[in-house]
Tab-separated table of C-alpha atoms in Angstrom:
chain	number	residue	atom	x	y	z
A	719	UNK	CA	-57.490	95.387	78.031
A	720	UNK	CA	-59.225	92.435	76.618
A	721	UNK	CA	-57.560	90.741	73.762
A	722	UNK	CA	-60.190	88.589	72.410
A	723	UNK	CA	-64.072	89.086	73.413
A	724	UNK	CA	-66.593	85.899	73.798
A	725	UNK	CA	-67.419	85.633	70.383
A	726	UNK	CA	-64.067	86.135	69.018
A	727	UNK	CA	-62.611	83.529	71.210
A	728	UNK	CA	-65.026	80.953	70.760
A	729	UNK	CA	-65.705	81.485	67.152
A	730	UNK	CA	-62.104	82.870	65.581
A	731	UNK	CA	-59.593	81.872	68.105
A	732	UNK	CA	-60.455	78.282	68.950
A	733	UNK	CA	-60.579	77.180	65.114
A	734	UNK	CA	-56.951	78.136	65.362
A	735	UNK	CA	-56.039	76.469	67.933
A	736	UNK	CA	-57.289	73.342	66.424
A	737	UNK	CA	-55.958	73.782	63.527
A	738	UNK	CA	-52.133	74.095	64.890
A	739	UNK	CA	-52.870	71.691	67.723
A	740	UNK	CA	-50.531	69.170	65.592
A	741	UNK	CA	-48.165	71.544	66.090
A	742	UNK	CA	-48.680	71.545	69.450
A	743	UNK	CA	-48.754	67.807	70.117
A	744	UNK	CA	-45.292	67.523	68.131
A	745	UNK	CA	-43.757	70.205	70.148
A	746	UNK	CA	-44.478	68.328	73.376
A	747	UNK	CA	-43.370	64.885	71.887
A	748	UNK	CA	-39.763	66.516	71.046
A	749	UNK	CA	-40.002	68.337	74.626
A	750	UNK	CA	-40.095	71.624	72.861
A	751	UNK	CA	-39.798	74.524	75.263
A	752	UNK	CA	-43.313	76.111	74.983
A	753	UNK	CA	-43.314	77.522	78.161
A	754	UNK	CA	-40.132	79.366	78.298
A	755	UNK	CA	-40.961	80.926	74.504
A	756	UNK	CA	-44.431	81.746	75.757
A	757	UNK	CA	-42.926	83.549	78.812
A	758	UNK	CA	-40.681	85.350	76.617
A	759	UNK	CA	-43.465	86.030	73.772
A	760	UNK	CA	-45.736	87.829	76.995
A	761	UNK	CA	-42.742	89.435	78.235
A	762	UNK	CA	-42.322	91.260	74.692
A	763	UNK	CA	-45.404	92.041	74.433
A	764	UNK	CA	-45.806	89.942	71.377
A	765	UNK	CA	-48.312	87.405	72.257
A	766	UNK	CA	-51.182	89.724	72.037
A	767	UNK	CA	-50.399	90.661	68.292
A	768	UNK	CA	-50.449	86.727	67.734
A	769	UNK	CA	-53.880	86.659	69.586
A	770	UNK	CA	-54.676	89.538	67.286
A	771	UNK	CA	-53.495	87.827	64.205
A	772	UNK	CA	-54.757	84.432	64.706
A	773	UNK	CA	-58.520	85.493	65.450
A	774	UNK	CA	-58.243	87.395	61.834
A	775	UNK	CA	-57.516	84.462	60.376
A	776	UNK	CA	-60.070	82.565	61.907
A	777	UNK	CA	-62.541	85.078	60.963
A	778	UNK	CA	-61.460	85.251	57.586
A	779	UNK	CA	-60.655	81.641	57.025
A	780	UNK	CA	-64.676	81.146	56.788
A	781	UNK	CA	-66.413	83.987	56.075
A	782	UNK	CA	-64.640	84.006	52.919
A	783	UNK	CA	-66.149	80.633	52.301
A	784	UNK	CA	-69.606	81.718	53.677
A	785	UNK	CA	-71.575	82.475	50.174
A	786	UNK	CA	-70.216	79.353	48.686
A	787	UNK	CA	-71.740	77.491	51.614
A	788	UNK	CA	-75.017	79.329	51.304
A	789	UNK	CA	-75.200	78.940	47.666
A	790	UNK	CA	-75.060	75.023	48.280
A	791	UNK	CA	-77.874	75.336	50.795
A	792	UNK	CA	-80.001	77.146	48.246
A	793	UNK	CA	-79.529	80.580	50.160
A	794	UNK	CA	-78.885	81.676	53.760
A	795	UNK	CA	-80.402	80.156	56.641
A	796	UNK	CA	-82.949	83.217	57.590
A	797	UNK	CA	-83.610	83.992	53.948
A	798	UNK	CA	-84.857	80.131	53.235
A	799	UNK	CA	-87.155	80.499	56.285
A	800	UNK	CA	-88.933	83.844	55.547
A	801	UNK	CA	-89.601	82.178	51.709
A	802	UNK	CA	-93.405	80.653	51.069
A	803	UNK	CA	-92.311	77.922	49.377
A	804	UNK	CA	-89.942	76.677	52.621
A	805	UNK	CA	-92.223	74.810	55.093
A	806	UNK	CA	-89.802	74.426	58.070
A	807	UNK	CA	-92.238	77.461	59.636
A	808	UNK	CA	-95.873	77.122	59.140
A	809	UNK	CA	-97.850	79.143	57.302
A	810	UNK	CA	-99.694	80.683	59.498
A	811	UNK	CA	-96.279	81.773	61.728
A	812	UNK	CA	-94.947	82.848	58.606
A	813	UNK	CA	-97.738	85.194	57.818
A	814	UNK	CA	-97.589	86.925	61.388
A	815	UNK	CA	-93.569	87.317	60.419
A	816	UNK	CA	-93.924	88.795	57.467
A	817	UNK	CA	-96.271	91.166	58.661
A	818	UNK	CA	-94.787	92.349	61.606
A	819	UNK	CA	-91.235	92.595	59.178
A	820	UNK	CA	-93.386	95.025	57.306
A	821	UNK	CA	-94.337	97.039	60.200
A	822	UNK	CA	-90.416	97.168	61.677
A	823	UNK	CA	-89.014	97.676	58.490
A	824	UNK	CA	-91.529	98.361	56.012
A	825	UNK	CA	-91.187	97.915	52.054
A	826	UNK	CA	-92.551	99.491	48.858
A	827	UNK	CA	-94.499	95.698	48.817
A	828	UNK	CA	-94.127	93.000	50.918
A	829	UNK	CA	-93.528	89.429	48.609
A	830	UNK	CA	-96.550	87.570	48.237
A	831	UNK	CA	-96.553	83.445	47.187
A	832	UNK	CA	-97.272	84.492	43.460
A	833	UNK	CA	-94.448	87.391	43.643
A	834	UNK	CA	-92.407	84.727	45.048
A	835	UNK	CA	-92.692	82.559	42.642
A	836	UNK	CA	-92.530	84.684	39.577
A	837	UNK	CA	-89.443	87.019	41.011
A	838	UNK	CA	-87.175	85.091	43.403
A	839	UNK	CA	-84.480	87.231	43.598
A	840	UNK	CA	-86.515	90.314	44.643
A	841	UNK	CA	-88.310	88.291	47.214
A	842	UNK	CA	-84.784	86.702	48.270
A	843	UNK	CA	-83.787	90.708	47.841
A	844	UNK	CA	-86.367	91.250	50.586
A	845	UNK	CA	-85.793	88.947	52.855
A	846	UNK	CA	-82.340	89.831	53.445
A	847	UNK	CA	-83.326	93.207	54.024
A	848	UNK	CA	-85.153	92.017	56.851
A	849	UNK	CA	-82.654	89.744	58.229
A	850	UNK	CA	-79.995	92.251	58.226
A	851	UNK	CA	-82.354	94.484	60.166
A	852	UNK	CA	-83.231	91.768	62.962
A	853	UNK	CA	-79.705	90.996	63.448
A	854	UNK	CA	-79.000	94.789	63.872
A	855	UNK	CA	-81.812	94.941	66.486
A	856	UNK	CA	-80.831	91.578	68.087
A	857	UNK	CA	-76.763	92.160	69.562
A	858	UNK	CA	-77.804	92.494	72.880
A	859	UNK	CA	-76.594	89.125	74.602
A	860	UNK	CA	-78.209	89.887	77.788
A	861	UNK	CA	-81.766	89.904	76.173
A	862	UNK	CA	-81.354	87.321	73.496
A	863	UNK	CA	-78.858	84.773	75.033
A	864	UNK	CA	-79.708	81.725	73.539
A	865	UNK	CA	-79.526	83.495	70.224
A	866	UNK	CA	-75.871	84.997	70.978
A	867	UNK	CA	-75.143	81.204	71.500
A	868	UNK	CA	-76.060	79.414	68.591
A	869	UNK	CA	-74.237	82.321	66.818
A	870	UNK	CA	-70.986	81.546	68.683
A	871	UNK	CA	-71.619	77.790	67.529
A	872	UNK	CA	-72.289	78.523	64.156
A	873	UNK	CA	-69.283	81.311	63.494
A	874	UNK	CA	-67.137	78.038	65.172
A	875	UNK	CA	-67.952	75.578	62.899
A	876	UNK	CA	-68.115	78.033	59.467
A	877	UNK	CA	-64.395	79.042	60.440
A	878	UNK	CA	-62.985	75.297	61.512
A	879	UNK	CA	-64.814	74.402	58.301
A	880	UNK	CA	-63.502	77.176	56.212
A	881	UNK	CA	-59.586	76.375	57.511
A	882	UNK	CA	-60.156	72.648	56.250
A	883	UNK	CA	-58.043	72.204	53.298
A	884	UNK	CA	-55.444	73.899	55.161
A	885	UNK	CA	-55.528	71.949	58.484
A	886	UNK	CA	-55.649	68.566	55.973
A	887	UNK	CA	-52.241	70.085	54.017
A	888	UNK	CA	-50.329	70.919	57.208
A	889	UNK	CA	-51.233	67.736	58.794
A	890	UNK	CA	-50.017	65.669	55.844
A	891	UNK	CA	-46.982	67.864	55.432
A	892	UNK	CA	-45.875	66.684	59.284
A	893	UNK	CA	-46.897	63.297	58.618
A	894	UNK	CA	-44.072	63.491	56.226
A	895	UNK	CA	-41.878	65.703	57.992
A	896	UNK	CA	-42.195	63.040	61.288
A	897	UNK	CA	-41.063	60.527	58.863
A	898	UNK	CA	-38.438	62.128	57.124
A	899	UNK	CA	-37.002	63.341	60.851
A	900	UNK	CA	-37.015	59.652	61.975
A	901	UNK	CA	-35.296	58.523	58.773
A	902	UNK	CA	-32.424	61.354	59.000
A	903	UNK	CA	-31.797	60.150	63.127
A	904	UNK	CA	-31.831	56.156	62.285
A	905	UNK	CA	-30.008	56.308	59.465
A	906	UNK	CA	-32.876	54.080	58.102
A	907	UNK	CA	-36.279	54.870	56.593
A	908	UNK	CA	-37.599	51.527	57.684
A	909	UNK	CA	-40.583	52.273	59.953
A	910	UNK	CA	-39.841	49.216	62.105
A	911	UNK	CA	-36.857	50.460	63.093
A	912	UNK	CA	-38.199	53.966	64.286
A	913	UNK	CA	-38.772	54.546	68.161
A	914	UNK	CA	-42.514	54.218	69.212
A	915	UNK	CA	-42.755	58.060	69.347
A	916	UNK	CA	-42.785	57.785	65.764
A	917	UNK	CA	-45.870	55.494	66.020
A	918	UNK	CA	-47.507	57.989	68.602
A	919	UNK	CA	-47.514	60.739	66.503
A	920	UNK	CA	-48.347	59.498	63.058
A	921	UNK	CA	-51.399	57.808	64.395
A	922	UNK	CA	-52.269	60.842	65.914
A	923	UNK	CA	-52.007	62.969	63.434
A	924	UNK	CA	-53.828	60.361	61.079
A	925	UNK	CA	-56.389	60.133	63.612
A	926	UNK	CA	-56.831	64.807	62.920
A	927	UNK	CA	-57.020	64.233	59.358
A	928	UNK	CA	-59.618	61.363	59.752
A	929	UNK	CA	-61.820	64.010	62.280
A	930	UNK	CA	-61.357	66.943	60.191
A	931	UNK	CA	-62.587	65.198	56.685
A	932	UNK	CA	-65.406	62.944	57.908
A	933	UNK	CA	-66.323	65.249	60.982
A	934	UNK	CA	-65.623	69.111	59.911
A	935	UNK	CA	-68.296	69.070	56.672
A	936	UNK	CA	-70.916	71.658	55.355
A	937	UNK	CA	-74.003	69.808	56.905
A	938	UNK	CA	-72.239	70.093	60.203
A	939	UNK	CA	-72.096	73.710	59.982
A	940	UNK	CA	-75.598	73.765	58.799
A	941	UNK	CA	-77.077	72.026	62.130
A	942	UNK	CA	-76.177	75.511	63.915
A	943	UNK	CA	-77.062	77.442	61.519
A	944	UNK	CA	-80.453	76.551	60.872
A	945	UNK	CA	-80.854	77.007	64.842
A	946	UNK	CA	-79.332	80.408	64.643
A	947	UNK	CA	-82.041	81.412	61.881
A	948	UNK	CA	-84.874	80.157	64.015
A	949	UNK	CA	-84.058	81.482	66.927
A	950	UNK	CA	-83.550	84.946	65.106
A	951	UNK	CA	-87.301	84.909	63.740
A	952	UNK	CA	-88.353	84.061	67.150
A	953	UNK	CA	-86.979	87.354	68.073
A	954	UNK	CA	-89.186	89.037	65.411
A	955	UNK	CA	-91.998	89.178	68.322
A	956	UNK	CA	-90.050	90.842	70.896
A	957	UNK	CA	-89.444	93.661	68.780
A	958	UNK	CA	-91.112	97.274	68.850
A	959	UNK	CA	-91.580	99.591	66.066
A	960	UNK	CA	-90.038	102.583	66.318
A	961	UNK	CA	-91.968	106.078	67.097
A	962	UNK	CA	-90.952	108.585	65.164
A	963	UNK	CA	-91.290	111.823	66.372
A	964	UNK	CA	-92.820	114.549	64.314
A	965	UNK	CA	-91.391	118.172	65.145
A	966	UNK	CA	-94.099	120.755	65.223
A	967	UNK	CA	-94.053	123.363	61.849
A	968	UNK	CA	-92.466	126.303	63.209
A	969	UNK	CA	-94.465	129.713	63.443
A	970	UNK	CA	-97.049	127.575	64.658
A	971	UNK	CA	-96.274	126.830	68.667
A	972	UNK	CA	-99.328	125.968	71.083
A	973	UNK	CA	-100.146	129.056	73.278
């Protein structure tokens, strides 16, 4: 059985494991015995609840975080791109979208510039009509790859961004506890007098709490993001309306 699939691992897991690589590092300073608790986590059968666990978390961590990050863009990715007034996509493009939105997933009136304008919420109410619809017609990785990608990229950075506070707090909390240890084992909270282990790991773990506040940000997540929507109304043209069928009245059969 697979415990985590591509997405999951890449986008839920992996944020995890940065966040309690500190952990990790520390553990193999002090020659803690990962292996032989790993062996006997497997062995239980425990390690794939963990899995489990830790990719909800990572999920959760940003997703949670998601509409706050949206509402600092000015609204979601795909949304921004089908409005008028955004001129990443040309107007032209943009018309052919729209249109072909209408045909796949047609609505009482499709938003015009002036509709736009005057009522942004219904247009905004639109558009993410039309983006939930794409994305429902777009999960097959085989035929859109590249867009499968840059949603793996962007559900990795939203999560490592969302568990940012956190990773910050547990990082300064062993920066302390790595001092505190050294002071209990010298006898002496003098730094000079602490074995260069002690150096070792607080600049390392300075070094994670430097990455995570200057490196881990909003506009970082947004560079994927904004890739992700574009690719996804690039799909729009690949797309086929659906025929519905129409079932003959009955009484009335051919002869």
């Amino acid at each position: 059985m697979k415990i985590i699939d591509k997405y999951s691992l890449n986008a839920r897991f992996y944020p995890m494991v940065l966040f309690y690589l500190p952990v990790l590092l520390l553990g193999i300073l002090f020659s803690f015995q990962f292996d032989k608790i790993t062996h006997q986590l497997t062995s239980l059968g425990i390690l794939s609840a963990v899995f489990f666990f830790i990719k909800q978390i990572g999920r959760d961590a940003g997703k949670v975080r998601e509409k706050s990050l949206w509402e600092a863009w000015g609204g979601a990715p795909t949304t921004q791109l089908l409005r008028w007034r955004n001129t990443t996509v040309d107007i032209n493009t943009k018309k052919r979208y729209h249109l072909k939105l209408q045909t796949l997933f047609p609505i009482e009136k499709i938003p015009s510039q002036d509709f736009e304008n005057s009522n942004p919420e219904e247009a905004d109410a639109v558009y993410q009509a039309w983006t939930k619809y794409l994305i429902s017609k777009t999960r097959d990785t085989k035929k859109y790859p590249l867009l499968f990608t840059e949603n793996v990229s962007y559900g990795f950075r939203r999560n490592l961004w969302g568990l940012k506070i956190y990773a910050i707090m547990l990082l300064a909390v062993l920066m302390a506890s790595t001092y505190i240890y050294y002071g209990i084992t010298t006898k002496t909270y003098n730094p000079v007098g602490f074995p260069g282990l002690f150096i070792i790991a607080e600049f390392g773990q300075l070094a994670l709490i430097l990455l995570w506040i200057f490196k881990v940000t909003a506009n970082w997540v947004r560079i994927p993001a904004n890739v992700y929507a574009e690719r996804l109304m690039e799909a729009i043209e690949s797309l086929k309306t659906e025929s519905v069928k129409k079932e003959k009245p009955k009484g009335k059969e051919n002869k």
